[in-house]
Amino acid sequence: MFFAPTAQLNDDERERGLRHLVLEAGFSNACTAVTSGVILTAFALHLGASNTTIGLLAAVTFWVQLLQAPGVLLVEKLRTRKRIAILASLVSRCALAGMAFLAIAPRAGAATLALLVVLQVFYCGIATFGGCAWNAWVRDLAPEQRLGQIFAKRTINATVVALVASLAAAFALDRAPEGSTWRPMAFAGLYLFGFVMGLLSCRELALTPEPRMPAPTETIRLLPLLKAPLKDQNFRRLILFLASWQFAVNLATPFFTVFFVKQLGLDITFVVILGVVSQATNVLALRSWGLLSDRFANKSVLAVAAPLFILCIAAMVGASQIQERAWVMAYLVGLHALMGLATAGVTLSSGNIAMKLSPRGSATAYIAANALISSAAAGLAPVLGGIFADFFAARRLEILLRWTSPGDVLTLMPLKISSWDFYFLIAFVLGLYALHRLALVKEEGEVDSKAMVGEVIAQARRDVRNLSPIAGLKLLTDVPAALIRDARVQRRLRRARDRAAERERERKAQPRRKRSA
C-alpha cells in the first residue's frame, strides 16, 4: 500500500512530494555525473575503445528509448507508475556495480569492451521503463502553472550536486593518472559511488506520492495509442523539431571528449573541469530561464537558447586553429561557459514544451511518442559519427587567405579543418534546419523571436558599456530578466488593444440593437 497511487492529494501532500522530487534530482544526478558522459568515455578509452565503440556507447543511451513503446503498455495496464519507476531504477543500477567490477577485472580485449556495451544497454534499457512511468507521474503531480519553476529548482539542485560530484571525479582521476595501478581502482570507486547514490534516489522516489490515473475507458492498444500524438498537427511539428535537433546535436557532442583528448592533447581532468564550468553557468541561468518559460513561452526561450548552442558547436573548430596550449584552454573555458548558459534554456524548455503540449491523462503516450522518434534520430547520429570518424581523420581542408601588394605578400593564418572539425560544421548546418522546424510549432503565449533577440542584443550593449568581471557575470542572469520585463510590457499592450477593440465592437453593435428593437 505504501507504493499504491493516492486517489486524492491534498496541498500538503503535493508540496511534500514536490520537495522529494527536488531532493531526488540531486542523488540521481550525482549518480549520472560519475558514471556517464566524460567519465564513461574516459573509462571506455581506458579499456581501449575505438571511435566506433565510443559512438555505440553514446547511441545506446538513445536507442534504448525505443523501449518506451512497451513501457507505455506497462504503465497503461498496471496503472501504478510509482512501483514501475522505483523497481526499474533499482534493477538498472545493478549494472553500475557490474561496471565497477569490470574496471578491476583482468582485461580481455574485445570481450571486455563488449561486456561494457552490454552493461550500458542493460542499465539504460531497464531505466527507460522507469523514465516512461516517471514522466507521466510527474506530469500529473506538478501544477501546470508552476511547471517551469519546479523543474528549474529541481535542475538547479541536480546541477549543483553534479558539479561537486564531477570535481570529485576529476580529483580522483588526477590522483590516478593513466598507466598507474590506481587508475582501475579510481574507476571502480566512481561506479560504486554512483550505485549508492542510485539507491538513495530510489528512497526519495518512494517518499513521493502518486496521483491515481483516470480509469481507462477502453482496452489500450499500442499502435492507436502512439498514433494519437502523430495526428495532433502541432505536436507532430514539435516531434519533427526535437528529432532534427537531437540528430544535429548528437552528431558532434558525444565526441567532444575524444576531440579534446586525442586531437587537442588535453587530459581528462581538464575535460571534467570544462564540464564543471558549463554546469556552473547552467546553474546561474536556470532560475531565470524557468521564470521566463512560465511567464513567456518555452518556444520563445528555445528561439534564443538553441541558436546560441549550435553556434558554440561550430565555434569548436576554433580550438583546433590555436597553437598555444594555454590559449586553447582559455578559449574552451569561455566556450563552455556560453554552452552552459544555452544548455540551461534548451534543456529546460524542450522538456517543458513537450509536457505542456501533452494533454492531461494522455501524457504517457504523447511523451513516449516524442521519445521514440527523437531517440531514434539521436541514436543514429553518434553511430554514423563513429563509423565515418576514420574517413574524416584521413582528410583535411585548408582555406588560405593571401594579400599581394607591390613588393610584399601578406599571408594570413590558414583555416585548417580536419577530423572532428567536419562534424562540428555539419552539426551546425543541421542545427539551422532544426530551428526552421521550431518556427512551425505553435505555443500559447509565444512572442516573436526577433523582438526577443533584439532585447538580448540591447541588454548586452548596455552591460558592455560598464564592462567588468562582476558586470559580465551579472549579464548571465540579467538577460532573461530583461526578456521577462519585455514580455510583461507586450502582454499589457495586447490586453489594452483587445479591450479597446471589444469596446469598439460593442459601440458599433449598440445602434443596430436599438434599430431592431
Short mmCIF file of C-alpha atoms in Angstrom, two decimals:
data_model
loop_
_atom_site.label_atom_id
_atom_site.label_comp_id
_atom_site.label_asym_id
_atom_site.label_seq_id
_atom_site.Cartn_x
_atom_site.Cartn_y
_atom_site.Cartn_z
CA MET A 1 0.00 0.00 0.00
CA PHE A 2 2.97 2.33 0.53
CA PHE A 3 3.59 2.33 -3.24
CA ALA A 4 -0.09 2.50 -4.23
CA PRO A 5 -1.45 5.60 -6.02
CA THR A 6 -3.40 8.16 -3.98
CA ALA A 7 -6.99 8.84 -5.00
CA GLN A 8 -6.96 12.48 -3.92
CA LEU A 9 -3.88 14.53 -2.97
CA ASN A 10 -4.23 17.50 -0.65
CA ASP A 11 -2.00 20.55 -0.95
CA ASP A 12 0.37 19.46 1.83
CA GLU A 13 0.90 16.03 0.29
CA ARG A 14 1.51 17.54 -3.13
CA GLU A 15 4.04 20.07 -1.82
CA ARG A 16 5.84 17.40 0.20
CA GLY A 17 6.06 15.21 -2.89
CA LEU A 18 7.48 18.07 -4.96
CA ARG A 19 10.18 18.64 -2.32
CA HIS A 20 11.15 14.97 -2.52
CA LEU A 21 11.36 15.30 -6.30
CA VAL A 22 13.86 18.13 -5.91
CA LEU A 23 15.98 16.07 -3.48
CA GLU A 24 15.79 13.03 -5.75
CA ALA A 25 17.29 15.05 -8.59
CA GLY A 26 20.44 15.59 -6.52
CA PHE A 27 21.03 11.90 -5.84
CA SER A 28 20.20 10.73 -9.37
CA ASN A 29 22.44 13.37 -10.95
CA ALA A 30 25.31 12.58 -8.59
CA CYS A 31 24.99 9.02 -9.90
CA THR A 32 24.91 10.23 -13.50
CA ALA A 33 27.83 12.66 -13.07
CA VAL A 34 30.32 9.96 -12.03
CA THR A 35 29.15 7.16 -14.36
CA SER A 36 28.29 8.77 -17.71
CA GLY A 37 29.38 11.48 -20.11
CA VAL A 38 33.07 12.33 -19.81
CA ILE A 39 33.64 9.61 -17.19
CA LEU A 40 32.09 6.87 -19.34
CA THR A 41 34.10 7.98 -22.38
CA ALA A 42 37.29 8.11 -20.31
CA PHE A 43 36.52 4.65 -18.93
CA ALA A 44 35.98 3.31 -22.45
CA LEU A 45 39.24 4.88 -23.67
CA HIS A 46 40.98 3.38 -20.62
CA LEU A 47 39.73 -0.04 -21.76
CA GLY A 48 40.99 0.63 -25.33
CA ALA A 49 37.73 1.56 -27.09
CA SER A 50 37.71 2.64 -30.75
CA ASN A 51 35.74 5.55 -32.23
CA THR A 52 33.03 3.11 -33.32
CA THR A 53 32.68 1.81 -29.75
CA ILE A 54 32.52 5.36 -28.39
CA GLY A 55 29.76 6.16 -30.86
CA LEU A 56 27.91 2.97 -29.98
CA LEU A 57 28.02 3.75 -26.25
CA ALA A 58 26.59 7.19 -26.96
CA ALA A 59 23.90 5.72 -29.22
CA VAL A 60 22.80 3.17 -26.62
CA THR A 61 21.53 5.97 -24.39
CA PHE A 62 19.08 7.00 -27.10
CA TRP A 63 18.21 3.74 -28.82
CA VAL A 64 17.02 2.09 -25.62
CA GLN A 65 14.35 4.79 -25.52
CA LEU A 66 12.58 2.67 -28.13
CA LEU A 67 11.57 0.58 -25.13
CA GLN A 68 9.19 3.43 -24.32
CA ALA A 69 6.69 1.59 -26.55
CA PRO A 70 6.29 -1.47 -24.27
CA GLY A 71 6.74 0.92 -21.34
CA VAL A 72 3.55 2.72 -22.38
CA LEU A 73 1.64 -0.58 -22.39
CA LEU A 74 3.05 -1.48 -18.99
CA VAL A 75 2.05 1.86 -17.47
CA GLU A 76 -1.41 1.85 -19.02
CA LYS A 77 -2.06 -1.76 -17.97
CA LEU A 78 -0.72 -1.70 -14.39
CA ARG A 79 -1.54 1.99 -13.77
CA THR A 80 0.97 2.11 -10.90
CA ARG A 81 3.66 4.43 -12.16
CA LYS A 82 5.43 4.75 -8.83
CA ARG A 83 6.03 0.99 -8.49
CA ILE A 84 7.33 0.74 -12.06
CA ALA A 85 9.69 3.72 -11.66
CA ILE A 86 11.22 2.51 -8.37
CA LEU A 87 11.64 -1.13 -9.41
CA ALA A 88 13.20 -0.19 -12.76
CA SER A 89 15.59 2.22 -11.05
CA LEU A 90 16.73 -0.42 -8.54
CA VAL A 91 17.29 -3.15 -11.12
CA SER A 92 19.01 -0.94 -13.71
CA ARG A 93 21.57 0.44 -11.27
CA CYS A 94 22.86 -3.04 -10.52
CA ALA A 95 24.71 -2.64 -13.83
CA LEU A 96 26.84 0.08 -12.19
CA ALA A 97 28.14 -2.47 -9.70
CA GLY A 98 29.00 -4.67 -12.67
CA MET A 99 30.96 -1.84 -14.30
CA ALA A 100 32.86 -1.30 -11.05
CA PHE A 101 33.91 -4.96 -11.14
CA LEU A 102 34.80 -4.65 -14.85
CA ALA A 103 37.23 -1.81 -14.00
CA ILE A 104 39.38 -4.03 -11.77
CA ALA A 105 38.90 -7.32 -13.63
CA PRO A 106 41.66 -8.56 -16.00
CA ARG A 107 41.24 -7.13 -19.49
CA ALA A 108 40.14 -9.44 -22.27
CA GLY A 109 40.36 -7.09 -25.26
CA ALA A 110 37.21 -7.04 -27.36
CA ALA A 111 35.32 -9.17 -24.82
CA THR A 112 35.79 -6.52 -22.12
CA LEU A 113 34.50 -3.77 -24.40
CA ALA A 114 31.57 -5.95 -25.48
CA LEU A 115 30.66 -6.53 -21.83
CA LEU A 116 30.85 -2.78 -21.20
CA VAL A 117 28.37 -2.16 -24.03
CA VAL A 118 26.06 -4.93 -22.73
CA LEU A 119 26.07 -3.44 -19.22
CA GLN A 120 25.34 0.01 -20.64
CA VAL A 121 22.43 -1.41 -22.65
CA PHE A 122 21.06 -3.13 -19.53
CA TYR A 123 21.48 -0.01 -17.39
CA CYS A 124 19.85 2.38 -19.84
CA GLY A 125 17.26 -0.10 -21.13
CA ILE A 126 15.71 -1.02 -17.77
CA ALA A 127 15.85 2.62 -16.66
CA THR A 128 13.77 3.55 -19.71
CA PHE A 129 10.74 1.75 -18.29
CA GLY A 130 11.12 3.78 -15.11
CA GLY A 131 11.57 7.00 -17.06
CA CYS A 132 8.38 6.41 -19.02
CA ALA A 133 6.40 5.95 -15.80
CA TRP A 134 8.20 8.84 -14.05
CA ASN A 135 7.43 11.39 -16.79
CA ALA A 136 3.70 10.72 -16.71
CA TRP A 137 3.72 10.56 -12.89
CA VAL A 138 5.35 13.99 -12.54
CA ARG A 139 3.14 15.47 -15.26
CA ASP A 140 0.08 14.77 -13.09
CA LEU A 141 1.79 15.69 -9.79
CA ALA A 142 3.18 19.15 -10.67
CA PRO A 143 0.74 22.06 -11.17
CA GLU A 144 0.92 23.26 -14.77
CA GLN A 145 1.27 26.95 -13.87
CA ARG A 146 4.37 26.13 -11.76
CA LEU A 147 5.87 23.50 -14.03
CA GLY A 148 8.80 25.65 -15.16
CA GLN A 149 9.57 26.90 -11.66
CA ILE A 150 9.51 23.40 -10.15
CA PHE A 151 11.72 21.92 -12.83
CA ALA A 152 14.09 24.86 -12.56
CA LYS A 153 14.51 24.19 -8.81
CA ARG A 154 14.97 20.51 -9.49
CA THR A 155 17.52 21.17 -12.22
CA ILE A 156 19.43 23.72 -10.11
CA ASN A 157 19.75 21.21 -7.27
CA ALA A 158 20.75 18.49 -9.71
CA THR A 159 23.34 20.68 -11.41
CA VAL A 160 24.95 21.86 -8.17
CA VAL A 161 25.29 18.27 -6.93
CA ALA A 162 26.57 17.11 -10.31
CA LEU A 163 29.13 19.93 -10.27
CA VAL A 164 30.53 18.81 -6.89
CA ALA A 165 30.49 15.16 -7.96
CA SER A 166 32.29 16.00 -11.21
CA LEU A 167 35.01 17.87 -9.32
CA ALA A 168 35.43 14.89 -7.01
CA ALA A 169 35.68 12.59 -10.02
CA ALA A 170 38.31 14.87 -11.59
CA PHE A 171 40.29 14.86 -8.35
CA ALA A 172 40.15 11.05 -8.18
CA LEU A 173 41.32 10.64 -11.78
CA ASP A 174 44.04 13.25 -11.28
CA ARG A 175 45.39 11.25 -8.36
CA ALA A 176 45.40 8.11 -10.52
CA PRO A 177 46.91 9.04 -13.93
CA GLU A 178 46.61 6.76 -16.95
CA GLY A 179 49.01 3.83 -16.74
CA SER A 180 49.19 3.76 -12.95
CA THR A 181 47.99 0.82 -10.86
CA TRP A 182 45.46 3.09 -9.12
CA ARG A 183 43.64 4.01 -12.32
CA PRO A 184 41.34 0.93 -12.34
CA MET A 185 40.61 1.43 -8.64
CA ALA A 186 39.58 5.04 -9.33
CA PHE A 187 37.04 3.99 -11.95
CA ALA A 188 35.76 1.18 -9.69
CA GLY A 189 35.28 3.66 -6.84
CA LEU A 190 33.39 6.10 -9.05
CA TYR A 191 30.95 3.44 -10.26
CA LEU A 192 30.37 2.09 -6.75
CA PHE A 193 29.66 5.64 -5.55
CA GLY A 194 27.16 6.02 -8.40
CA PHE A 195 25.47 2.78 -7.35
CA VAL A 196 24.99 4.07 -3.76
CA MET A 197 23.63 7.41 -5.00
CA GLY A 198 21.17 5.49 -7.16
CA LEU A 199 19.84 3.66 -4.11
CA LEU A 200 19.31 6.97 -2.28
CA SER A 201 17.48 8.29 -5.35
CA CYS A 202 15.07 5.34 -5.11
CA ARG A 203 14.40 6.20 -1.47
CA GLU A 204 13.27 9.73 -2.40
CA LEU A 205 11.01 8.35 -5.12
CA ALA A 206 9.44 6.02 -2.56
CA LEU A 207 8.53 9.03 -0.39
CA THR A 208 6.86 10.88 -3.30
CA PRO A 209 3.07 10.35 -3.67
CA GLU A 210 1.49 9.37 -6.96
CA PRO A 211 -1.90 10.72 -8.09
CA ARG A 212 -4.20 7.97 -9.27
CA MET A 213 -4.55 7.71 -13.04
CA PRO A 214 -8.03 8.15 -14.55
CA ALA A 215 -9.89 4.89 -15.13
CA PRO A 216 -9.31 3.53 -18.65
CA THR A 217 -12.32 3.92 -20.91
CA GLU A 218 -11.28 1.15 -23.31
CA THR A 219 -8.65 -1.52 -23.89
CA ILE A 220 -5.27 0.03 -24.62
CA ARG A 221 -3.67 -0.89 -27.93
CA LEU A 222 -0.13 0.27 -28.65
CA LEU A 223 -0.35 1.48 -32.24
CA PRO A 224 -3.53 3.57 -31.82
CA LEU A 225 -2.09 4.95 -28.59
CA LEU A 226 1.08 6.15 -30.33
CA LYS A 227 -0.79 7.32 -33.42
CA ALA A 228 -2.81 9.81 -31.39
CA PRO A 229 0.12 12.21 -30.83
CA LEU A 230 1.06 11.98 -34.52
CA LYS A 231 -2.46 13.01 -35.52
CA ASP A 232 -2.05 16.17 -33.45
CA GLN A 233 -0.56 18.52 -36.05
CA ASN A 234 1.11 20.86 -33.61
CA PHE A 235 2.64 18.06 -31.51
CA ARG A 236 3.83 16.37 -34.71
CA ARG A 237 5.68 19.55 -35.62
CA LEU A 238 7.25 19.57 -32.17
CA ILE A 239 8.40 15.97 -32.66
CA LEU A 240 9.99 16.85 -36.02
CA PHE A 241 11.86 19.75 -34.42
CA LEU A 242 13.13 17.70 -31.47
CA ALA A 243 14.15 14.80 -33.73
CA SER A 244 16.13 17.00 -36.13
CA TRP A 245 17.65 18.89 -33.18
CA GLN A 246 18.73 15.69 -31.44
CA PHE A 247 20.34 14.38 -34.63
CA ALA A 248 22.26 17.61 -35.20
CA VAL A 249 23.50 17.94 -31.62
CA ASN A 250 24.42 14.29 -31.11
CA LEU A 251 26.43 14.12 -34.30
CA ALA A 252 29.08 16.19 -32.52
CA THR A 253 28.66 16.39 -28.73
CA PRO A 254 29.33 12.69 -27.87
CA PHE A 255 32.81 13.08 -29.38
CA PHE A 256 33.82 16.25 -27.53
CA THR A 257 35.89 14.23 -25.06
CA VAL A 258 37.62 12.31 -27.88
CA PHE A 259 38.31 15.62 -29.66
CA PHE A 260 39.80 17.18 -26.55
CA VAL A 261 41.93 14.19 -25.58
CA LYS A 262 43.10 12.83 -28.95
CA GLN A 263 43.12 15.82 -31.30
CA LEU A 264 43.97 18.61 -28.85
CA GLY A 265 46.02 16.51 -26.42
CA LEU A 266 44.25 17.67 -23.26
CA ASP A 267 43.98 15.46 -20.17
CA ILE A 268 40.76 14.02 -18.73
CA THR A 269 40.95 16.18 -15.60
CA PHE A 270 40.76 19.39 -17.65
CA VAL A 271 37.91 17.93 -19.71
CA VAL A 272 35.96 17.29 -16.50
CA ILE A 273 36.72 20.87 -15.38
CA LEU A 274 35.24 22.11 -18.67
CA GLY A 275 32.07 20.25 -17.78
CA VAL A 276 32.10 21.89 -14.36
CA VAL A 277 32.38 25.34 -15.96
CA SER A 278 29.42 24.54 -18.19
CA GLN A 279 27.39 23.33 -15.21
CA ALA A 280 28.25 26.44 -13.18
CA THR A 281 26.87 28.83 -15.80
CA ASN A 282 23.96 26.43 -16.19
CA VAL A 283 23.09 26.96 -12.52
CA LEU A 284 23.39 30.75 -12.81
CA ALA A 285 20.92 30.89 -15.68
CA LEU A 286 18.41 28.16 -14.80
CA ARG A 287 16.18 30.07 -12.40
CA SER A 288 15.76 32.94 -14.84
CA TRP A 289 15.04 30.56 -17.71
CA GLY A 290 12.43 28.81 -15.53
CA LEU A 291 10.65 32.07 -14.74
CA LEU A 292 10.85 33.03 -18.39
CA SER A 293 9.31 29.75 -19.58
CA ASP A 294 6.39 30.17 -17.14
CA ARG A 295 5.64 33.83 -17.89
CA PHE A 296 6.64 33.91 -21.53
CA ALA A 297 6.68 30.68 -23.56
CA ASN A 298 9.01 27.71 -23.90
CA LYS A 299 9.29 28.25 -27.64
CA SER A 300 10.46 31.83 -27.08
CA VAL A 301 13.21 30.56 -24.78
CA LEU A 302 14.27 27.98 -27.37
CA ALA A 303 14.38 30.68 -30.05
CA VAL A 304 17.19 32.37 -28.11
CA ALA A 305 19.00 29.45 -26.43
CA ALA A 306 19.07 26.95 -29.33
CA PRO A 307 20.86 29.22 -31.87
CA LEU A 308 23.46 30.10 -29.22
CA PHE A 309 24.07 26.41 -28.57
CA ILE A 310 24.66 25.45 -32.20
CA LEU A 311 26.93 28.48 -32.66
CA CYS A 312 29.03 27.14 -29.78
CA ILE A 313 29.29 23.77 -31.54
CA ALA A 314 30.53 25.44 -34.73
CA ALA A 315 32.97 27.53 -32.66
CA MET A 316 34.68 24.32 -31.50
CA VAL A 317 36.55 24.46 -34.81
CA GLY A 318 38.40 27.49 -33.47
CA ALA A 319 40.08 25.38 -30.77
CA SER A 320 41.99 23.38 -33.37
CA GLN A 321 43.24 26.58 -35.03
CA ILE A 322 45.02 27.91 -31.91
CA GLN A 323 48.63 26.82 -31.46
CA GLU A 324 49.34 27.86 -27.87
CA ARG A 325 48.06 25.31 -25.36
CA ALA A 326 47.23 27.94 -22.72
CA TRP A 327 45.13 29.93 -25.19
CA VAL A 328 43.32 26.78 -26.31
CA MET A 329 42.38 26.03 -22.71
CA ALA A 330 41.20 29.60 -22.09
CA TYR A 331 39.17 29.55 -25.33
CA LEU A 332 37.46 26.29 -24.36
CA VAL A 333 36.63 27.57 -20.87
CA GLY A 334 34.87 30.61 -22.34
CA LEU A 335 33.09 28.50 -24.93
CA HIS A 336 31.84 26.05 -22.31
CA ALA A 337 30.55 28.92 -20.19
CA LEU A 338 28.39 30.02 -23.12
CA MET A 339 27.32 26.43 -23.79
CA GLY A 340 26.20 26.07 -20.18
CA LEU A 341 24.09 29.20 -20.49
CA ALA A 342 22.49 27.91 -23.71
CA THR A 343 22.06 24.35 -22.44
CA ALA A 344 20.07 25.60 -19.44
CA GLY A 345 17.49 27.21 -21.71
CA VAL A 346 17.36 24.39 -24.26
CA THR A 347 17.09 21.52 -21.75
CA LEU A 348 14.50 23.17 -19.54
CA SER A 349 12.30 24.47 -22.35
CA SER A 350 12.42 21.41 -24.62
CA GLY A 351 11.27 19.19 -21.74
CA ASN A 352 8.62 21.66 -20.61
CA ILE A 353 7.16 22.27 -24.06
CA ALA A 354 6.67 18.53 -24.63
CA MET A 355 4.85 18.24 -21.29
CA LYS A 356 2.84 21.41 -21.85
CA LEU A 357 1.58 20.34 -25.27
CA SER A 358 0.64 16.90 -23.89
CA PRO A 359 -2.98 16.75 -22.66
CA ARG A 360 -3.52 15.67 -19.06
CA GLY A 361 -4.35 11.98 -18.74
CA SER A 362 -2.66 11.22 -22.09
CA ALA A 363 0.82 12.50 -21.29
CA THR A 364 2.29 8.97 -21.26
CA ALA A 365 1.52 8.31 -24.92
CA TYR A 366 2.49 11.80 -26.11
CA ILE A 367 5.81 11.87 -24.27
CA ALA A 368 6.60 8.30 -25.31
CA ALA A 369 5.89 9.02 -28.99
CA ASN A 370 8.20 12.02 -28.82
CA ALA A 371 10.89 9.97 -27.07
CA LEU A 372 10.66 7.13 -29.60
CA ILE A 373 11.20 9.31 -32.66
CA SER A 374 13.70 11.73 -31.11
CA SER A 375 15.76 8.90 -29.61
CA ALA A 376 15.94 7.03 -32.90
CA ALA A 377 17.31 10.17 -34.57
CA ALA A 378 19.69 10.93 -31.69
CA GLY A 379 20.97 7.33 -31.61
CA LEU A 380 21.70 7.25 -35.33
CA ALA A 381 23.92 10.35 -35.23
CA PRO A 382 26.81 9.11 -33.00
CA VAL A 383 26.89 5.73 -34.73
CA LEU A 384 27.38 7.46 -38.08
CA GLY A 385 29.95 9.70 -36.41
CA GLY A 386 31.92 6.72 -35.10
CA ILE A 387 31.77 4.85 -38.41
CA PHE A 388 32.95 7.78 -40.52
CA ALA A 389 35.49 9.05 -37.97
CA ASP A 390 38.39 7.35 -39.74
CA PHE A 391 37.16 8.68 -43.11
CA PHE A 392 37.33 12.30 -41.94
CA ALA A 393 40.52 11.71 -39.93
CA ALA A 394 42.36 10.95 -43.20
CA ARG A 395 41.13 14.13 -44.90
CA ARG A 396 41.88 17.81 -44.45
CA LEU A 397 40.56 21.08 -45.83
CA GLU A 398 42.69 24.24 -45.79
CA ILE A 399 41.49 27.74 -46.64
CA LEU A 400 44.33 30.19 -47.20
CA LEU A 401 43.92 33.99 -47.37
CA ARG A 402 46.79 35.88 -49.05
CA TRP A 403 47.13 39.61 -49.75
CA THR A 404 49.58 40.55 -52.50
CA SER A 405 50.82 44.12 -52.99
CA PRO A 406 53.83 45.64 -54.81
CA GLY A 407 56.91 44.35 -53.05
CA ASP A 408 55.05 42.43 -50.34
CA VAL A 409 52.96 39.31 -49.84
CA LEU A 410 50.94 39.00 -46.64
CA THR A 411 49.71 35.51 -45.75
CA LEU A 412 47.09 35.27 -43.06
CA MET A 413 46.73 32.27 -40.77
CA PRO A 414 45.05 29.50 -42.79
CA LEU A 415 41.84 27.80 -41.62
CA LYS A 416 42.58 24.09 -41.27
CA ILE A 417 39.61 21.75 -40.92
CA SER A 418 40.27 18.09 -40.13
CA SER A 419 38.89 15.09 -38.25
CA TRP A 420 36.17 16.15 -35.77
CA ASP A 421 36.07 19.71 -37.13
CA PHE A 422 33.99 18.39 -40.03
CA TYR A 423 31.39 17.05 -37.61
CA PHE A 424 31.08 20.36 -35.80
CA LEU A 425 30.36 22.25 -39.01
CA ILE A 426 27.93 19.61 -40.28
CA ALA A 427 26.12 19.68 -36.92
CA PHE A 428 25.85 23.47 -37.21
CA VAL A 429 24.17 23.25 -40.63
CA LEU A 430 21.76 20.57 -39.43
CA GLY A 431 21.01 22.69 -36.36
CA LEU A 432 19.91 25.55 -38.62
CA TYR A 433 17.39 23.20 -40.24
CA ALA A 434 16.10 22.20 -36.78
CA LEU A 435 15.50 25.87 -35.96
CA HIS A 436 13.39 26.10 -39.11
CA ARG A 437 11.25 23.23 -37.79
CA LEU A 438 10.88 25.05 -34.44
CA ALA A 439 9.40 28.09 -36.16
CA LEU A 440 6.42 25.96 -37.25
CA VAL A 441 5.47 24.91 -33.70
CA LYS A 442 2.66 26.86 -32.03
CA GLU A 443 2.58 27.52 -28.28
CA GLU A 444 0.25 29.74 -26.33
CA GLY A 445 1.95 32.90 -25.11
CA GLU A 446 4.87 32.80 -27.56
CA VAL A 447 6.47 36.08 -28.55
CA ASP A 448 8.17 37.00 -31.81
CA SER A 449 11.76 35.74 -31.66
CA LYS A 450 13.05 38.88 -33.40
CA ALA A 451 11.79 41.00 -30.53
CA MET A 452 13.49 38.72 -28.02
CA VAL A 453 16.80 38.69 -29.87
CA GLY A 454 16.68 42.46 -30.21
CA GLU A 455 16.17 42.82 -26.47
CA VAL A 456 19.09 40.44 -25.78
CA ILE A 457 21.41 42.48 -28.02
CA ALA A 458 20.26 45.77 -26.49
CA GLN A 459 20.81 44.46 -22.96
CA ALA A 460 24.25 43.14 -23.88
CA ARG A 461 25.26 46.54 -25.29
CA ARG A 462 24.15 48.28 -22.11
CA ASP A 463 26.24 45.90 -19.98
CA VAL A 464 29.30 46.20 -22.22
CA ARG A 465 29.41 49.95 -21.55
CA ASN A 466 30.21 49.17 -17.92
CA LEU A 467 32.28 46.09 -18.61
CA SER A 468 33.82 44.42 -15.55
CA PRO A 469 34.09 40.85 -14.27
CA ILE A 470 31.08 41.41 -11.99
CA ALA A 471 29.01 43.03 -14.72
CA GLY A 472 29.90 40.26 -17.13
CA LEU A 473 28.78 37.63 -14.63
CA LYS A 474 25.60 39.56 -13.86
CA LEU A 475 24.70 39.53 -17.57
CA LEU A 476 24.02 35.80 -17.32
CA THR A 477 21.01 36.44 -15.09
CA ASP A 478 20.04 39.90 -16.34
CA VAL A 479 19.30 38.91 -19.94
CA PRO A 480 16.38 36.58 -19.10
CA ALA A 481 15.05 39.14 -16.59
CA ALA A 482 15.08 41.79 -19.30
CA LEU A 483 13.15 39.47 -21.55
CA ILE A 484 10.57 38.93 -18.80
CA ARG A 485 10.11 42.70 -18.46
CA ASP A 486 9.68 42.93 -22.22
CA ALA A 487 7.12 40.13 -22.11
CA ARG A 488 5.12 41.92 -19.41
CA VAL A 489 5.02 45.13 -21.45
CA GLN A 490 3.96 43.32 -24.61
CA ARG A 491 1.24 41.40 -22.79
CA ARG A 492 -0.13 44.62 -21.25
CA LEU A 493 -0.20 46.24 -24.70
CA ARG A 494 -2.01 43.25 -26.20
CA ARG A 495 -4.62 43.28 -23.39
CA ALA A 496 -5.14 47.02 -23.80
CA ARG A 497 -5.62 46.62 -27.58
CA ASP A 498 -8.06 43.74 -27.04
CA ARG A 499 -10.12 45.75 -24.53
CA ALA A 500 -10.21 48.73 -26.89
CA ALA A 501 -11.29 46.52 -29.79
CA GLU A 502 -14.02 44.94 -27.64
CA ARG A 503 -15.38 48.35 -26.61
CA GLU A 504 -15.38 49.46 -30.25
CA ARG A 505 -17.35 46.36 -31.30
CA GLU A 506 -19.90 46.97 -28.53
CA ARG A 507 -20.25 50.62 -29.54
CA LYS A 508 -20.93 49.68 -33.16
CA ALA A 509 -23.35 46.93 -32.21
CA GLN A 510 -25.44 49.17 -29.90
CA PRO A 511 -27.20 51.24 -32.67
CA ARG A 512 -28.08 48.02 -34.54
CA ARG A 513 -29.75 46.57 -31.43
CA LYS A 514 -31.77 49.77 -30.95
CA ARG A 515 -32.98 49.73 -34.59
CA SER A 516 -34.01 46.05 -34.37
CA ALA A 517 -35.90 46.81 -31.13
#
